[in-house]
Coordinates of N, CA, C and O in Angstrom, one line a residue:
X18 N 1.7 -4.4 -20.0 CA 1.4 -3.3 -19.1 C 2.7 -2.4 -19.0 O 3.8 -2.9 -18.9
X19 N 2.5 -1.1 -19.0 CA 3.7 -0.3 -19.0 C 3.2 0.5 -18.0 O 2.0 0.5 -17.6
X20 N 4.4 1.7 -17.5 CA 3.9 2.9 -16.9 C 5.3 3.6 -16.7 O 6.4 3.1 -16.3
X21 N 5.1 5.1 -17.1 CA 6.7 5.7 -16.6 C 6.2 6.0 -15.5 O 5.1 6.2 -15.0
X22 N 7.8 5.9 -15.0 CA 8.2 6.3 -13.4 C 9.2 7.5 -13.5 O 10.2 7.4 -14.1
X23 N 8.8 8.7 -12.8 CA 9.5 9.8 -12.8 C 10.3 9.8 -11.4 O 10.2 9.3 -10.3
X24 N 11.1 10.3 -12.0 CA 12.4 10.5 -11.4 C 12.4 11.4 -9.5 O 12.4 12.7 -9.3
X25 N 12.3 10.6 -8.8 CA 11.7 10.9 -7.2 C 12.7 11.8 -6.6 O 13.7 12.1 -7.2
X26 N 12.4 12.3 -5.7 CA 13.2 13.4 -4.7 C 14.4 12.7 -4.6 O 15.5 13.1 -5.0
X27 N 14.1 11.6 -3.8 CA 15.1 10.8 -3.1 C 16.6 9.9 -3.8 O 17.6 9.5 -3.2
X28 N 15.9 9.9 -5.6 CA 16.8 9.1 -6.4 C 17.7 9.7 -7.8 O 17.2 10.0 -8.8
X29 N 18.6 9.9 -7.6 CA 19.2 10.4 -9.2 C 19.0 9.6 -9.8 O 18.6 8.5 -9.5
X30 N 19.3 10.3 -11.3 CA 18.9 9.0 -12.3 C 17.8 9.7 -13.6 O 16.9 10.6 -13.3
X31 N 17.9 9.2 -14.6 CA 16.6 9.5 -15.4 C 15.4 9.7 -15.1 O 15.3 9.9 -13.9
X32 N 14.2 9.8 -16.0 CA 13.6 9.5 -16.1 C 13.5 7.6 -16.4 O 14.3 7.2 -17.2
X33 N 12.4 6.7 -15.7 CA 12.4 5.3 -16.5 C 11.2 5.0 -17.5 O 10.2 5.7 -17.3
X34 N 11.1 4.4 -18.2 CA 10.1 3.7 -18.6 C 9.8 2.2 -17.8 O 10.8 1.6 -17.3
X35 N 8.5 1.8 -17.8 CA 8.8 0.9 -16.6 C 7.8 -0.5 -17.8 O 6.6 -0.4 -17.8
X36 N 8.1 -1.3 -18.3 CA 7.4 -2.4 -18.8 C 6.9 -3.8 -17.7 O 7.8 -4.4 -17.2
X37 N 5.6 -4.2 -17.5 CA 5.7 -5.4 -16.7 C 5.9 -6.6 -17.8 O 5.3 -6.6 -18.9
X38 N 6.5 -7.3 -17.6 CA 6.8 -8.6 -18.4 C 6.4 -9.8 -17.4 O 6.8 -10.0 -16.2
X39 N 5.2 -10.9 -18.2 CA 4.9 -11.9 -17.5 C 5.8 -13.0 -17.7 O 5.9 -13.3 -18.9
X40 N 6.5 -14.0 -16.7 CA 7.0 -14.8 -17.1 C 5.8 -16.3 -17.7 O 4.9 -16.5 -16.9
X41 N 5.9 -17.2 -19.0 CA 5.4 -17.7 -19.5 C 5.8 -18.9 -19.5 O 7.0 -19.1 -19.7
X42 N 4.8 -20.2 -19.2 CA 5.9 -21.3 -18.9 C 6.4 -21.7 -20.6 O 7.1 -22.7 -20.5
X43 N 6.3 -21.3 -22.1 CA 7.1 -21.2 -22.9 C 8.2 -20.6 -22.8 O 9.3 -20.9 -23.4
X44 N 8.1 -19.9 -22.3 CA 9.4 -18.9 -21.6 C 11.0 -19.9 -20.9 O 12.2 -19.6 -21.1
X45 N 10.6 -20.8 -20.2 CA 11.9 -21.7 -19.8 C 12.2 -22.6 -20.6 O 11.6 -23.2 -21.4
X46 N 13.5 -22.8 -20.0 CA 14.2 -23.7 -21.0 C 14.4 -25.1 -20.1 O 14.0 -25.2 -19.0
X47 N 15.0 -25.9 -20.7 CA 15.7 -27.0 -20.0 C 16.2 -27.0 -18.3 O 16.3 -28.1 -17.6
X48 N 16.3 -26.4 -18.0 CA 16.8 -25.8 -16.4 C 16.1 -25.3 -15.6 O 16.1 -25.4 -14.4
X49 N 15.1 -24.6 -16.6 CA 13.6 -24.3 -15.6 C 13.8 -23.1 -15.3 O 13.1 -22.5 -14.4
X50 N 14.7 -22.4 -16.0 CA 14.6 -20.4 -15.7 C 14.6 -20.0 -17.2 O 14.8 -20.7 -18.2
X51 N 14.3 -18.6 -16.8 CA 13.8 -18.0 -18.5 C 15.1 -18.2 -19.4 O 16.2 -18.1 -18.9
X52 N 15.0 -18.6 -20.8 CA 15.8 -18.6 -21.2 C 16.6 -17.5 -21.7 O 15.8 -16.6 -22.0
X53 N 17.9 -17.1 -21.9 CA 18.3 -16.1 -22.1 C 17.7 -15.3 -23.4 O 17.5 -14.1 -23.5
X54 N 17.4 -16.6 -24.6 CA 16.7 -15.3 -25.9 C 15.6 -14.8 -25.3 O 15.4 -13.6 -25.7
X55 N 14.8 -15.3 -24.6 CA 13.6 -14.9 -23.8 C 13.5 -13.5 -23.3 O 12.6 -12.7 -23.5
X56 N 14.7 -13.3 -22.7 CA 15.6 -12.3 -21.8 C 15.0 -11.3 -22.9 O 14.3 -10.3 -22.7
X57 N 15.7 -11.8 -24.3 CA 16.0 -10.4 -25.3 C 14.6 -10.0 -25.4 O 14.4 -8.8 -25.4
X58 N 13.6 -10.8 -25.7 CA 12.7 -10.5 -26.1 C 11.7 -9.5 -25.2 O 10.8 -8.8 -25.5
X59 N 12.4 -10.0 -23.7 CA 11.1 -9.3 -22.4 C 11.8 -7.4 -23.2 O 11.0 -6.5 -23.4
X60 N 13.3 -7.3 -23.4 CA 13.8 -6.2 -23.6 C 12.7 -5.5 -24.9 O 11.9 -4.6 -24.9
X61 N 13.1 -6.4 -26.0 CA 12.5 -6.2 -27.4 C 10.6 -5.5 -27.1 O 10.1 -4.6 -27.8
X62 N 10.0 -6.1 -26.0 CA 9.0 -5.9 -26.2 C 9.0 -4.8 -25.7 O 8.3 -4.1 -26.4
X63 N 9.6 -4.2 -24.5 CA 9.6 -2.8 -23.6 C 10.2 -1.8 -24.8 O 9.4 -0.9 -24.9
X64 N 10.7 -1.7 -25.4 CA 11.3 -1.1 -26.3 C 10.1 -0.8 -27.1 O 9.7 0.4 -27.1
X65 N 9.4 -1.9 -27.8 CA 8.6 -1.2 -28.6 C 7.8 -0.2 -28.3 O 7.6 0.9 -28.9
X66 N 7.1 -0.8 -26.8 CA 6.2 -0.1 -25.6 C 6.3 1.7 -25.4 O 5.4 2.6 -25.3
X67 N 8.0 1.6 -25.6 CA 8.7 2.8 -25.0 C 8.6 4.0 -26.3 O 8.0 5.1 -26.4
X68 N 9.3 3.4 -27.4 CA 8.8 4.0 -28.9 C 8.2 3.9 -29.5 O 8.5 4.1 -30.7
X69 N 6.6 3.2 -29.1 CA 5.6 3.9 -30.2 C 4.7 4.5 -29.0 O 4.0 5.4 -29.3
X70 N 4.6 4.1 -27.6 CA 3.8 4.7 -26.9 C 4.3 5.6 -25.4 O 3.7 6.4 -24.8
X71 N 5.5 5.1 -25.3 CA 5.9 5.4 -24.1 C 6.2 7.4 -24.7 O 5.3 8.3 -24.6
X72 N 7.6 7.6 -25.4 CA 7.9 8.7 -25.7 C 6.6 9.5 -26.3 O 6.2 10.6 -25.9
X73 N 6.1 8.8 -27.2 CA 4.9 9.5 -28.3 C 3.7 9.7 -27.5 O 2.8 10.4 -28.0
X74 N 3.6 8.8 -26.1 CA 2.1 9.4 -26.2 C 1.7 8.1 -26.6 O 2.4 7.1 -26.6
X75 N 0.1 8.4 -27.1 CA -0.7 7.5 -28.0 C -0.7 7.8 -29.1 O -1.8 7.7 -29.7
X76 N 0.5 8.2 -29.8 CA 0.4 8.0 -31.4 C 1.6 7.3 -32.0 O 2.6 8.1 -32.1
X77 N 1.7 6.4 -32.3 CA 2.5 5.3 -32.5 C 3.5 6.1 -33.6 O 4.7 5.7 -33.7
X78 N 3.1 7.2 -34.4 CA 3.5 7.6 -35.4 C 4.6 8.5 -35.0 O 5.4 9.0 -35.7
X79 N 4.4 8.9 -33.3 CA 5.7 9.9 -32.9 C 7.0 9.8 -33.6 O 7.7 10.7 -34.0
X80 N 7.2 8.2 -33.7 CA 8.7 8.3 -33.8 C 9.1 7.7 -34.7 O 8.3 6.7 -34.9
X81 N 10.2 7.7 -35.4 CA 10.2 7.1 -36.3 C 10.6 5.5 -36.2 O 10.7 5.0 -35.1
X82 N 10.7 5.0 -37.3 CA 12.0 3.6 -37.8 C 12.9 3.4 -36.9 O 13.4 4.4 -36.4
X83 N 13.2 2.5 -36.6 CA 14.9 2.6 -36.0 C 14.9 0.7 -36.1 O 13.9 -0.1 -36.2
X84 N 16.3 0.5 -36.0 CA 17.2 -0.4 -36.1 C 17.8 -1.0 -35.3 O 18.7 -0.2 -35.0
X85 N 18.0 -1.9 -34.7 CA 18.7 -2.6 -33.6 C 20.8 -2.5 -34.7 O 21.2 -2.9 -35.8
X86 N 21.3 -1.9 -33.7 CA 22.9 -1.8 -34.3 C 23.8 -3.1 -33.3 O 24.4 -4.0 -33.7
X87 N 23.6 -2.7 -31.8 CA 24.3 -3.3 -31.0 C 23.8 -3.6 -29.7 O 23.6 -2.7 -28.8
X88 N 23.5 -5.3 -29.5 CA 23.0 -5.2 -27.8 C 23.9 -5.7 -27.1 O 24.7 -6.5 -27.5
X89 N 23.8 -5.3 -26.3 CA 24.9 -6.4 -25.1 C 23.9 -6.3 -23.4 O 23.3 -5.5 -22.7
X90 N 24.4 -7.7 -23.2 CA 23.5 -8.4 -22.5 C 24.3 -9.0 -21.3 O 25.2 -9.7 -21.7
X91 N 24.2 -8.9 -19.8 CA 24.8 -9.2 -18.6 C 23.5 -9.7 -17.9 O 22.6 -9.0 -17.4
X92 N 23.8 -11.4 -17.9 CA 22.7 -12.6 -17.3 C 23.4 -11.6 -16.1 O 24.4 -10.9 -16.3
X93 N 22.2 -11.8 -14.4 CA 23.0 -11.4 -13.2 C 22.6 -12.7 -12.5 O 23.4 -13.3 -11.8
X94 N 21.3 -13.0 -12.8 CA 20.6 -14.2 -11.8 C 19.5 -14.5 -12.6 O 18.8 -13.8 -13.3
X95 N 19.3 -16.3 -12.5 CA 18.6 -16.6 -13.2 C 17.0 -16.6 -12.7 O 16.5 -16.9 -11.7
X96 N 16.4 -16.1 -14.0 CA 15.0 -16.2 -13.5 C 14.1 -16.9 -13.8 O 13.7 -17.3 -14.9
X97 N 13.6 -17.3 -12.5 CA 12.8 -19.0 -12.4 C 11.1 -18.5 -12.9 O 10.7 -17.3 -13.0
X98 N 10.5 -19.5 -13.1 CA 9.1 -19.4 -13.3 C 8.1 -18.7 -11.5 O 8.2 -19.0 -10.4
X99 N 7.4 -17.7 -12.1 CA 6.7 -16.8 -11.1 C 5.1 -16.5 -11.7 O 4.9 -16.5 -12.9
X100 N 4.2 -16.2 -10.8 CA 3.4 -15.7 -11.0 C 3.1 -14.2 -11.5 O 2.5 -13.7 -12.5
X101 N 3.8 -13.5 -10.1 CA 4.3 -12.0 -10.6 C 4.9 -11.7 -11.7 O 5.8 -12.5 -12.2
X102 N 4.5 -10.3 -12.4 CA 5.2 -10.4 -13.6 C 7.0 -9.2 -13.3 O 7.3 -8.5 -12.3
X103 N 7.6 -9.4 -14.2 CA 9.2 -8.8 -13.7 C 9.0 -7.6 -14.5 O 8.4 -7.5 -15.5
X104 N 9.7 -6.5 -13.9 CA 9.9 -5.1 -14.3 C 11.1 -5.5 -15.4 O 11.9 -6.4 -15.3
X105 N 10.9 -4.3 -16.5 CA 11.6 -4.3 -17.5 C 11.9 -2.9 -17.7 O 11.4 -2.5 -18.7
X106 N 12.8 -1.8 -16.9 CA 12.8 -0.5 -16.5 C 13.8 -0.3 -17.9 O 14.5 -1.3 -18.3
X107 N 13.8 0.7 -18.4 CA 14.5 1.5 -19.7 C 14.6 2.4 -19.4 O 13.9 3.1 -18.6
X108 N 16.0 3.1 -20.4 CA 16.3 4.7 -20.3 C 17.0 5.2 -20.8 O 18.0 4.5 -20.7
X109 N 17.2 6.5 -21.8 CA 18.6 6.4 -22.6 C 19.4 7.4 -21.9 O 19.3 8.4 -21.2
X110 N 20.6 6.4 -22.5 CA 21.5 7.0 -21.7 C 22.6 7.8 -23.1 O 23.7 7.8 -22.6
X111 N 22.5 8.2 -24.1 CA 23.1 9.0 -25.1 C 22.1 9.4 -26.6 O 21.1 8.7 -27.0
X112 N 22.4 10.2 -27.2 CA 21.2 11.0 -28.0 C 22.7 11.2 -28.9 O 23.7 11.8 -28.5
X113 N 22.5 10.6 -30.4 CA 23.5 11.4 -31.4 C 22.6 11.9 -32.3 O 21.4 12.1 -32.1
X114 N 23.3 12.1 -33.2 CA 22.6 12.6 -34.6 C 21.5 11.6 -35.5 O 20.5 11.9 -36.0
X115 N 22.2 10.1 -35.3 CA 21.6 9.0 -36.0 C 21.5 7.7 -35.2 O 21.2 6.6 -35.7
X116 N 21.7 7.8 -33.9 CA 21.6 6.7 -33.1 C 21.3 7.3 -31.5 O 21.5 8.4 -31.0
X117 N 20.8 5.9 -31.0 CA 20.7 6.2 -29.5 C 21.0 5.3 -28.9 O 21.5 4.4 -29.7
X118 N 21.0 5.1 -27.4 CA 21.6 4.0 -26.6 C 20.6 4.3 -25.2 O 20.5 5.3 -24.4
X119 N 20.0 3.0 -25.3 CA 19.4 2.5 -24.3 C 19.7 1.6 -23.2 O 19.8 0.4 -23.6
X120 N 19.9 1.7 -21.9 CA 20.1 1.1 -20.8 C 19.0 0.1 -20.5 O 17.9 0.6 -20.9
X121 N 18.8 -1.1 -19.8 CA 17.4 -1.8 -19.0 C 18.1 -2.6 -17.8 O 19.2 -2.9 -17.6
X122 N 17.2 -2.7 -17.3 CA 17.4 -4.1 -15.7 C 16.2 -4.8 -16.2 O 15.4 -4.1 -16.8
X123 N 16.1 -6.0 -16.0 CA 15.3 -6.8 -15.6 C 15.0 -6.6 -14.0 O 16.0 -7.1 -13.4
X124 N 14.3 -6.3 -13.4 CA 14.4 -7.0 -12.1 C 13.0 -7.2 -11.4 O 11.9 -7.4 -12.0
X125 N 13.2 -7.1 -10.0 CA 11.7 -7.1 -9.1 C 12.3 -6.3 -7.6 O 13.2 -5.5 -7.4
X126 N 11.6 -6.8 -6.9 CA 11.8 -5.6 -5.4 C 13.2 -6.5 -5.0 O 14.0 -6.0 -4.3
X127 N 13.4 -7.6 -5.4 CA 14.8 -8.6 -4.3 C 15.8 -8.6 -5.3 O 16.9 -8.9 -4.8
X128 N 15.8 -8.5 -6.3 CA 17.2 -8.6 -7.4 C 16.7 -8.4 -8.8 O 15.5 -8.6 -9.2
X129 N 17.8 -8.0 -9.5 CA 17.9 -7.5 -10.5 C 18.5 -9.4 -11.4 O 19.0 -10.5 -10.9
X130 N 18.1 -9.1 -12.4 CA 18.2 -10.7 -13.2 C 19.1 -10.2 -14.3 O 20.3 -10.6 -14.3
X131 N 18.7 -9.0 -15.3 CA 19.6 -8.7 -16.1 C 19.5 -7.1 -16.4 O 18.5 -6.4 -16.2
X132 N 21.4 -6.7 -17.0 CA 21.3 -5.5 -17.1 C 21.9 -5.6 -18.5 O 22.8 -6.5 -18.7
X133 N 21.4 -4.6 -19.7 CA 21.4 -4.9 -21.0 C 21.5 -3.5 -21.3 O 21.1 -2.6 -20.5
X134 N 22.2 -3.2 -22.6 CA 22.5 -1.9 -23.3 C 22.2 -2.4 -24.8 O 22.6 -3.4 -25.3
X135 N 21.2 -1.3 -25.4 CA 21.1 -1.3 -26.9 C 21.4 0.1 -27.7 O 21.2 1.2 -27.3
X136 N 22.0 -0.3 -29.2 CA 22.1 1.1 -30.0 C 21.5 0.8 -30.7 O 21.5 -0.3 -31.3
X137 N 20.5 2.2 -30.8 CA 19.5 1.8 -32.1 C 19.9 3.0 -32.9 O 20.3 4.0 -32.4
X138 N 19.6 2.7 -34.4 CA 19.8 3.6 -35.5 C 18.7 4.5 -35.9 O 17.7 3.8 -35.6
X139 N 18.4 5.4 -36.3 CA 17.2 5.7 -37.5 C 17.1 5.0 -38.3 O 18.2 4.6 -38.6
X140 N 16.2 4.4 -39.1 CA 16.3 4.1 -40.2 C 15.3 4.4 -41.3 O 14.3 4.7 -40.7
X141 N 15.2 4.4 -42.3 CA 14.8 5.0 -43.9 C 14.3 3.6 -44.1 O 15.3 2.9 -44.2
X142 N 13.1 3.0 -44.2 CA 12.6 2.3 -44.9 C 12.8 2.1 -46.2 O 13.4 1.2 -46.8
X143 N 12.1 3.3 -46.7 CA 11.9 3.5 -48.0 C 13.3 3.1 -48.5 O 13.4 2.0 -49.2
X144 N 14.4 3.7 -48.4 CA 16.1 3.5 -49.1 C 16.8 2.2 -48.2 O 17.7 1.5 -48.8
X145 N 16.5 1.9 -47.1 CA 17.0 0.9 -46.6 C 18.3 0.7 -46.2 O 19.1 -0.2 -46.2
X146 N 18.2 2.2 -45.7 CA 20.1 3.2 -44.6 C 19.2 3.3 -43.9 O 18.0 3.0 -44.0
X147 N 20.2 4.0 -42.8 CA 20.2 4.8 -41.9 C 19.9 6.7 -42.1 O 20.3 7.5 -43.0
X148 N 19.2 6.8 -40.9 CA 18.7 8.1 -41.3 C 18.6 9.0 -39.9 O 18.5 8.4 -38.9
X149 N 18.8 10.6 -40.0 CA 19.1 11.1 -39.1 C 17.8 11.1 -38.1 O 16.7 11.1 -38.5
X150 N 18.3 10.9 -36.8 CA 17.1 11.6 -36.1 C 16.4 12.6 -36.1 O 17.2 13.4 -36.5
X151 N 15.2 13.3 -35.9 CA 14.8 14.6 -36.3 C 14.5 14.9 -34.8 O 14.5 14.1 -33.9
X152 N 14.3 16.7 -34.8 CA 14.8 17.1 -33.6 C 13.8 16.8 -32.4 O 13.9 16.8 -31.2
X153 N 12.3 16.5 -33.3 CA 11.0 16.1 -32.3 C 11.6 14.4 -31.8 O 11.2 14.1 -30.7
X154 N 12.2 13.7 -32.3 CA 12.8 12.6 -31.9 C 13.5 12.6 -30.5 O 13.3 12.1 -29.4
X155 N 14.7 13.5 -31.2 CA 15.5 13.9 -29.9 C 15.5 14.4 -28.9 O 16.2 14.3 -27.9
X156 N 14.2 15.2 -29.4 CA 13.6 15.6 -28.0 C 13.1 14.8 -26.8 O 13.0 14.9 -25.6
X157 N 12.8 13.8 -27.9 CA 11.3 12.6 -27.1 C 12.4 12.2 -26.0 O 12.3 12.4 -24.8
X158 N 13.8 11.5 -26.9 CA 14.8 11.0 -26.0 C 15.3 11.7 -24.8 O 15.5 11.3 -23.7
X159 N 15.3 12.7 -25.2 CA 16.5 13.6 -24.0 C 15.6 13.6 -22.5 O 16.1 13.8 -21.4
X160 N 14.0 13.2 -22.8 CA 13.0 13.5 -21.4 C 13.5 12.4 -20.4 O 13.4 12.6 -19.2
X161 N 14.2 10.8 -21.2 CA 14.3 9.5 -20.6 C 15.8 9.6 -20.5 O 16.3 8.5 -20.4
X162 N 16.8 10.9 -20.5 CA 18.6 10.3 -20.4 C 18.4 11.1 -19.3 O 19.4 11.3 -18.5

C-alpha cells in the first residue's frame, strides 16, 4: 500500500512518499523485534514503490535503472511484532547529474523506529556503468526534495 502525502499548510518539508509496511512474524529475529536487514528491506520495498510508481505515475517505465551506491542506517527504537502496518515515508533530499539521495523514517503516530539515507546511481544496464540522469528524471525528483 502506498500513498503520497503533500506537503500541508502547517508543515515544511518536501513533498513524502508514504509506503505502509506490514510487520511479518518472519520478520523478527531472536529478540522478538524486526530484524535490522528487515529494516532495509521495509526501505528497499518503498523505494521501488516510489520509482516505478510513485514519481511515474502508472508506468513503471518512467524512470530509469538505478543502483544502490550508499545506505546508511540509524536503528532509533526497536520494532516489536504489531498488527498495524508501519509508515515507510521517503523524500529526496539532493538531485545531481548521476545520482540522488534519499531520506526515510520508519515510524507510526508514537515514534519513529528508523531514520536511513540512500544514494542511488543511474545505471546503463546494457554497459553495466553508471549513467546520467535525464532531465524527465530530474524532474520526477525535484517534486519529492
Amino acid at each position: 500500500m502506498t500513498q503520497i502525502e503533500a506537503e500541508s499548510p502547517t508543515t515544511a518539508g518536501p513533498q513524502k512518499y508514504v509506503h505502509l509496511a506490514q510487520v511479518r512474524y518472519a520478520d523478527l529475529d531472536p529478540q522478538q523485534h524486526v530484524n535490522n536487514v528487515r529494516m532495509l528491506t521495509y526501505l528497499e520495498d518503498a523505494r521501488v514503490g516510489f520509482l516505478n510508481f510513485g514519481v511515474g505515475g502508472s508506468d513503471p517505465d518512467t524512470f530509469g535503472a538505478t543502483v544502490v551506491a550508499r545506505q546508511e542506517a540509524d536503528y532509533v527504537a526497536p520494532l516489536l511484532p504489531r498488527t498495524d502496518p508501519v509508515r515507510v515515508e521517503l523524500w529526496v533530499t539532493g538531485v545531481r547529474n548521476a545520482s540522488f539521495t534519499m531520506e526515510y523514517e520508519i515510524l507510526d503516530d508514537e515514534r519513529v523506529y528508523l531514520r536511513a539515507r540512500t544514494v542511488l546511481v543511474g545505471f546503463d544496464v546494457a554497459t553495466q556503468s553508471a549513467r546520467r540522469l535525464n532531465d524527465a528524471e530530474r524532474a520526477l525528483l525535484h517534486k519529492f526534495s
